[in-house]
């Protein structure tokens, strides 16, 4: 029966996994998370089911993906700072952005395109940032428009009613 190697022996495997998940360097925080996953993997490992490295990479991959999802949802909660100087318009714009982002069934990629567009980036800049083609960004913006059109009409109707 093989013994499980130490955590330091898996450093290259950890860096490789983090790189495949497109985690930007420095990896310090994620490397610490990898240590916690390693400790748990050592306790729960069953040698009859797979090699330890396979099991550990599987657990690490899922753990890091969960962390990234949580980080992404936290970023979506962060308050936006629209350019409007009027406080009433700022509050209205923030609630509109929140509604558009959370109630229009946008995919994570579409949400990213939406937020980058809102921040003033061009199609070319967004494509470069997201490492996709410009036509992909155009298609996602078209999808965003289709998904949010109904919500925008509801907002306009409410504005007209409030002004009467």
XYZ file of N, CA and C in Angstrom:
492
model
N 0.836 -1.192 0.000
C 0.000 0.000 0.000
C 0.874 1.246 0.000
N 0.581 2.193 -0.859
C 1.358 3.424 -0.954
C 0.968 4.368 0.171
N 1.948 5.116 0.646
C 1.640 6.143 1.647
C 1.380 7.459 0.931
N 0.613 8.296 1.582
C 0.280 9.595 1.011
C 1.472 10.524 1.207
N 1.850 11.235 0.144
C 2.975 12.160 0.218
C 2.584 13.380 1.042
N 3.587 14.152 1.433
C 3.316 15.357 2.224
C 2.718 16.461 1.352
N 2.197 17.458 2.017
C 1.573 18.586 1.322
C 2.566 19.263 0.373
N 3.798 19.464 0.797
C 4.806 20.127 -0.038
C 5.086 19.341 -1.319
N 4.929 18.039 -1.266
C 5.149 17.223 -2.460
C 4.077 17.449 -3.527
N 2.976 18.055 -3.124
C 1.874 18.305 -4.055
C 1.832 19.755 -4.546
N 2.846 20.532 -4.254
C 2.860 21.960 -4.607
C 2.686 22.170 -6.110
N 3.399 21.432 -6.918
C 3.297 21.584 -8.372
C 1.887 21.243 -8.861
N 1.309 20.224 -8.287
C -0.054 19.822 -8.629
C -1.050 20.924 -8.259
N -0.835 21.554 -7.119
C -1.709 22.638 -6.661
C -1.593 23.834 -7.601
N -0.365 24.250 -7.905
C -0.173 25.386 -8.806
C -0.759 25.102 -10.188
N -0.605 23.894 -10.647
C -1.155 23.510 -11.947
C -2.688 23.612 -11.936
N -3.311 23.137 -10.875
C -4.770 23.194 -10.757
C -5.253 24.637 -10.694
N -4.573 25.482 -9.918
C -4.956 26.887 -9.809
C -4.796 27.602 -11.145
N -3.736 27.263 -11.857
C -3.506 27.874 -13.170
C -4.605 27.472 -14.154
N -5.009 26.196 -14.136
C -6.067 25.730 -15.029
C -7.400 26.410 -14.732
N -7.595 26.842 -13.488
C -8.826 27.544 -13.115
C -8.725 29.047 -13.362
N -7.638 29.477 -14.009
C -7.398 30.897 -14.346
C -7.345 31.794 -13.116
N -6.768 31.297 -12.051
C -6.576 32.096 -10.843
C -5.339 32.963 -11.072
N -5.458 34.280 -10.916
C -4.294 35.136 -11.117
C -3.307 35.007 -9.951
N -2.034 35.155 -10.265
C -1.024 35.130 -9.205
C -1.064 36.430 -8.435
N -0.688 36.493 -7.199
C -0.134 35.442 -6.351
C -1.233 34.499 -5.865
N -0.854 33.248 -5.664
C -1.790 32.208 -5.281
C -1.914 32.046 -3.769
N -1.361 32.944 -2.985
C -1.243 32.754 -1.537
C -2.537 32.313 -0.860
N -3.612 33.051 -1.056
C -4.873 32.703 -0.387
C -5.390 31.346 -0.843
N -5.303 31.095 -2.130
C -5.795 29.825 -2.656
C -4.882 28.672 -2.253
N -3.608 28.959 -2.098
C -2.678 27.926 -1.643
C -3.011 27.519 -0.210
N -3.393 28.481 0.614
C -3.824 28.170 1.983
C -5.114 27.347 1.965
N -6.012 27.701 1.069
C -7.238 26.916 0.928
C -6.893 25.489 0.497
N -5.909 25.359 -0.383
C -5.475 24.041 -0.840
C -4.961 23.207 0.327
N -4.292 23.856 1.269
C -3.799 23.129 2.446
C -4.968 22.565 3.253
N -6.014 23.357 3.423
C -7.184 22.885 4.164
C -7.857 21.718 3.434
N -7.955 21.844 2.106
C -8.530 20.759 1.312
C -7.657 19.522 1.410
N -6.340 19.708 1.402
C -5.406 18.591 1.525
C -5.619 17.854 2.851
N -5.711 18.605 3.938
C -5.910 17.980 5.257
C -7.207 17.179 5.294
N -8.269 17.739 4.745
C -9.549 17.033 4.720
C -9.465 15.807 3.811
N -8.762 15.942 2.690
C -8.623 14.827 1.757
C -7.855 13.670 2.373
N -6.843 13.967 3.157
C -6.070 12.919 3.830
C -6.985 12.134 4.778
N -7.855 12.843 5.475
C -8.758 12.172 6.431
C -9.837 11.335 5.734
N -10.326 11.791 4.578
C -11.461 11.122 3.939
C -11.078 10.225 2.758
N -9.802 10.122 2.454
C -9.334 9.364 1.291
C -9.591 7.865 1.462
N -10.096 7.255 0.390
C -10.324 5.816 0.354
C -9.455 5.251 -0.767
N -8.363 4.538 -0.431
C -7.426 4.065 -1.464
C -8.031 3.064 -2.448
N -9.122 2.431 -2.101
C -9.712 1.453 -3.020
C -10.483 2.118 -4.165
N -10.741 3.422 -4.054
C -11.548 4.101 -5.070
C -10.724 4.831 -6.126
N -9.583 5.423 -5.750
C -8.767 6.184 -6.710
C -7.402 6.461 -6.100
N -6.507 6.984 -6.960
C -5.211 7.435 -6.452
C -5.443 8.695 -5.619
N -4.556 8.927 -4.657
C -4.738 10.093 -3.797
C -4.665 11.384 -4.599
N -3.726 11.477 -5.536
C -3.592 12.719 -6.301
C -4.856 13.020 -7.092
N -5.473 12.006 -7.660
C -6.712 12.190 -8.406
C -7.814 12.700 -7.480
N -7.920 12.067 -6.318
C -8.926 12.450 -5.334
C -8.691 13.880 -4.846
N -7.447 14.193 -4.539
C -7.110 15.516 -4.024
C -7.394 16.604 -5.057
N -7.000 16.397 -6.304
C -7.240 17.391 -7.361
C -8.740 17.581 -7.565
N -9.494 16.499 -7.532
C -10.950 16.592 -7.670
C -11.532 17.463 -6.550
N -11.152 17.182 -5.319
C -11.654 17.953 -4.173
C -11.201 19.414 -4.255
N -9.942 19.644 -4.604
C -9.408 21.000 -4.711
C -10.139 21.788 -5.800
N -10.332 21.169 -6.935
C -11.012 21.805 -8.052
C -12.412 22.264 -7.639
N -13.173 21.400 -7.005
C -14.530 21.751 -6.587
C -14.529 22.814 -5.486
N -13.587 22.726 -4.580
C -13.521 23.705 -3.501
C -13.212 25.108 -4.048
N -12.236 25.192 -4.936
C -11.856 26.490 -5.506
C -12.991 27.048 -6.358
N -13.659 26.200 -7.128
C -14.800 26.668 -7.926
C -15.909 27.222 -7.036
N -16.161 26.571 -5.917
C -17.159 27.091 -4.971
C -16.738 28.449 -4.430
N -15.455 28.581 -4.102
C -14.954 29.877 -3.618
C -15.142 30.968 -4.666
N -14.835 30.640 -5.908
C -14.970 31.622 -6.984
C -16.428 32.033 -7.178
N -17.345 31.073 -7.073
C -18.768 31.404 -7.186
C -19.195 32.334 -6.060
N -18.721 32.055 -4.845
C -19.066 32.910 -3.712
C -18.487 34.309 -3.890
N -17.256 34.392 -4.371
C -16.642 35.696 -4.626
C -17.429 36.466 -5.678
N -17.859 35.775 -6.720
C -18.611 36.417 -7.790
C -19.951 36.929 -7.270
N -20.622 36.138 -6.440
C -21.903 36.607 -5.911
C -21.694 37.756 -4.942
N -20.561 37.780 -4.228
C -20.266 38.909 -3.343
C -20.030 40.171 -4.167
N -19.320 40.037 -5.270
C -19.054 41.198 -6.129
C -20.347 41.765 -6.690
N -21.341 40.907 -6.925
C -22.601 41.412 -7.479
C -23.405 42.176 -6.429
N -23.084 42.004 -5.159
C -23.786 42.708 -4.089
C -23.194 44.101 -3.877
N -21.944 44.277 -4.262
C -21.261 45.551 -4.062
C -22.073 46.671 -4.712
N -22.181 47.789 -4.017
C -22.969 48.893 -4.522
C -22.273 49.549 -5.714
N -23.068 49.913 -6.686
C -22.569 50.596 -7.863
C -22.528 52.093 -7.586
N -21.624 52.774 -8.245
C -21.563 54.222 -8.082
C -21.802 54.866 -9.440
N -23.070 55.062 -9.789
C -23.380 55.674 -11.071
C -22.892 57.115 -11.123
N -22.693 57.656 -12.313
C -22.156 59.004 -12.453
C -23.149 60.116 -12.134
N -24.401 59.811 -11.873
C -25.427 60.828 -11.659
C -25.199 61.603 -10.364
N -25.221 62.955 -10.413
C -25.008 63.748 -9.199
C -26.260 63.839 -8.327
N -27.435 63.605 -8.881
C -28.683 63.700 -8.140
C -28.874 62.436 -7.293
N -28.996 62.541 -5.954
C -29.128 61.361 -5.093
C -30.350 60.507 -5.409
N -31.467 61.130 -5.785
C -32.665 60.361 -6.116
C -32.439 59.513 -7.364
N -31.786 60.097 -8.363
C -31.488 59.353 -9.583
C -30.479 58.245 -9.295
N -29.516 58.502 -8.412
C -28.518 57.495 -8.061
C -29.185 56.283 -7.436
N -30.093 56.507 -6.490
C -30.801 55.413 -5.842
C -31.644 54.650 -6.853
N -32.333 55.385 -7.720
C -33.155 54.749 -8.751
C -32.285 53.915 -9.690
N -31.148 54.471 -10.080
C -30.255 53.764 -11.000
C -29.670 52.515 -10.332
N -29.323 52.612 -9.048
C -28.797 51.444 -8.335
C -29.832 50.338 -8.266
N -31.076 50.695 -7.971
C -32.112 49.662 -7.894
C -32.403 49.077 -9.271
N -32.348 49.908 -10.306
C -32.538 49.415 -11.666
C -31.423 48.438 -12.040
N -30.184 48.787 -11.722
C -29.063 47.886 -12.008
C -29.212 46.565 -11.256
N -29.608 46.649 -10.004
C -29.807 45.441 -9.206
C -30.886 44.563 -9.843
N -32.014 45.178 -10.212
C -33.095 44.429 -10.843
C -32.653 43.810 -12.163
N -31.961 44.584 -12.979
C -31.493 44.062 -14.269
C -30.556 42.880 -14.079
N -29.666 43.005 -13.113
C -28.672 41.952 -12.919
C -29.268 40.699 -12.290
N -30.197 40.856 -11.366
C -30.671 39.713 -10.594
C -32.032 39.170 -10.991
N -32.805 39.911 -11.782
C -34.142 39.445 -12.114
C -34.384 39.278 -13.607
N -33.342 39.277 -14.392
C -33.534 39.136 -15.836
C -32.926 37.848 -16.385
N -32.547 36.930 -15.502
C -32.021 35.613 -15.894
C -30.801 35.697 -16.803
N -29.909 36.644 -16.528
C -28.677 36.736 -17.308
C -27.721 35.631 -16.887
N -26.979 35.098 -17.853
C -25.936 34.126 -17.536
C -24.777 34.876 -16.869
N -23.865 34.175 -16.195
C -22.724 34.863 -15.584
C -21.907 35.672 -16.601
N -21.756 35.145 -17.823
C -21.010 35.872 -18.846
C -21.752 37.136 -19.258
N -23.073 37.022 -19.386
C -23.864 38.188 -19.766
C -23.829 39.253 -18.668
N -23.831 38.811 -17.409
C -23.730 39.767 -16.298
C -22.407 40.512 -16.369
N -21.334 39.785 -16.667
C -20.022 40.426 -16.777
C -20.016 41.450 -17.906
N -20.567 41.072 -19.052
C -20.637 41.996 -20.188
C -21.487 43.207 -19.826
N -22.614 42.962 -19.162
C -23.505 44.042 -18.743
C -22.776 45.035 -17.841
N -22.073 44.521 -16.817
C -21.387 45.407 -15.871
C -20.239 46.161 -16.532
N -19.489 45.485 -17.395
C -18.386 46.155 -18.085
C -18.908 47.224 -19.045
N -20.029 46.939 -19.704
C -20.648 47.929 -20.588
C -21.110 49.127 -19.775
N -21.723 48.855 -18.634
C -22.198 49.930 -17.757
C -21.037 50.802 -17.280
N -19.886 50.180 -17.053
C -18.711 50.913 -16.587
C -18.056 51.705 -17.707
N -18.547 51.552 -18.941
C -18.058 52.377 -20.035
C -17.036 51.725 -20.938
N -16.797 50.427 -20.809
C -15.847 49.746 -21.673
C -16.460 49.537 -23.055
N -15.614 49.579 -24.082
C -16.070 49.339 -25.447
C -16.144 47.838 -25.695
N -16.770 47.480 -26.813
C -16.881 46.065 -27.169
C -15.495 45.441 -27.290
N -14.591 46.167 -27.923
C -13.232 45.662 -28.116
C -12.524 45.451 -26.770
N -12.681 46.398 -25.861
C -12.054 46.287 -24.539
C -12.643 45.127 -23.736
N -13.957 44.975 -23.820
C -14.605 43.872 -23.106
C -14.142 42.532 -23.667
N -14.076 42.432 -24.984
C -13.621 41.194 -25.628
C -12.199 40.850 -25.190
N -11.343 41.867 -25.131
C -9.967 41.638 -24.706
C -9.924 41.201 -23.242
N -10.696 41.871 -22.397
C -10.731 41.558 -20.965
C -11.239 40.144 -20.704
N -12.272 39.743 -21.447
C -12.881 38.436 -21.222
C -12.241 37.335 -22.074
N -11.299 37.726 -22.925
C -10.577 36.789 -23.788
C -11.518 36.007 -24.709
N -12.444 36.755 -25.333
C -13.350 36.186 -26.323
C -13.376 37.124 -27.522
N -14.048 36.714 -28.585
C -14.094 37.548 -29.784
C -15.105 38.686 -29.620
N -14.946 39.696 -30.451
C -15.872 40.833 -30.417
C -17.281 40.397 -30.803
N -17.379 39.449 -31.723
C -18.708 38.974 -32.130
C -19.417 38.262 -30.974
N -18.653 37.603 -30.110
C -19.243 36.969 -28.923
C -19.828 38.030 -28.000
N -19.107 39.127 -27.823
C -19.594 40.217 -26.971
C -20.846 40.839 -27.579
N -20.838 41.032 -28.896
C -22.014 41.591 -29.565
C -23.224 40.672 -29.383
N -23.004 39.368 -29.516
C -24.096 38.409 -29.353
C -24.621 38.427 -27.910
N -23.704 38.496 -26.949
C -24.131 38.542 -25.547
C -24.893 39.828 -25.248
N -24.462 40.943 -25.829
C -25.171 42.204 -25.615
C -26.570 42.139 -26.230
N -26.685 41.465 -27.371
C -27.998 41.298 -27.989
C -28.895 40.460 -27.075
N -28.338 39.383 -26.509
C -29.100 38.543 -25.581
C -29.515 39.333 -24.343
N -28.619 40.166 -23.852
C -28.918 40.998 -22.684
C -30.079 41.924 -23.003
N -30.027 42.521 -24.169
C -31.085 43.453 -24.576
C -32.428 42.736 -24.641
N -32.441 41.544 -25.228
C -33.685 40.781 -25.341
C -34.226 40.408 -23.955
N -33.325 39.993 -23.050
C -33.758 39.552 -21.727
C -34.202 40.713 -20.836
N -33.632 41.884 -21.047
C -33.930 43.015 -20.157
C -34.991 43.953 -20.712
N -35.374 43.780 -21.960
C -36.316 44.697 -22.585
C -37.640 44.766 -21.825
N -38.177 43.637 -21.436
C -39.435 43.615 -20.695
C -39.322 44.328 -19.364
N -38.223 44.132 -18.686
C -37.999 44.787 -17.400
C -37.874 46.293 -17.573
N -37.202 46.731 -18.622
C -37.049 48.160 -18.875
C -38.383 48.822 -19.203
N -39.253 48.115 -19.948
C -40.571 48.671 -20.250
C -41.387 48.844 -18.973
N -41.274 47.885 -18.045
C -41.983 47.995 -16.774
C -41.498 49.206 -15.991
N -40.202 49.459 -16.010
C -39.633 50.606 -15.306
C -40.149 51.906 -15.927
N -40.160 51.984 -17.248
C -40.654 53.184 -17.934
C -42.128 53.428 -17.624
N -42.929 52.352 -17.594
C -44.348 52.502 -17.250
C -44.510 53.054 -15.841
N -43.697 52.549 -14.909
C -43.768 53.031 -13.530
C -43.367 54.507 -13.440
N -42.363 54.916 -14.203
C -41.929 56.322 -14.216
C -43.046 57.231 -14.724
N -43.724 56.777 -15.792
C -44.818 57.577 -16.359
C -45.951 57.706 -15.353
N -46.275 56.627 -14.655
C -47.339 56.663 -13.658
C -46.992 57.585 -12.497
N -45.713 57.560 -12.078
C -45.267 58.401 -10.969
C -45.301 59.882 -11.350
N -45.049 60.183 -12.613
C -45.011 61.594 -13.034
C -46.423 62.186 -13.200
N -47.443 61.334 -13.274
C -48.826 61.826 -13.422
C -49.383 62.315 -12.151
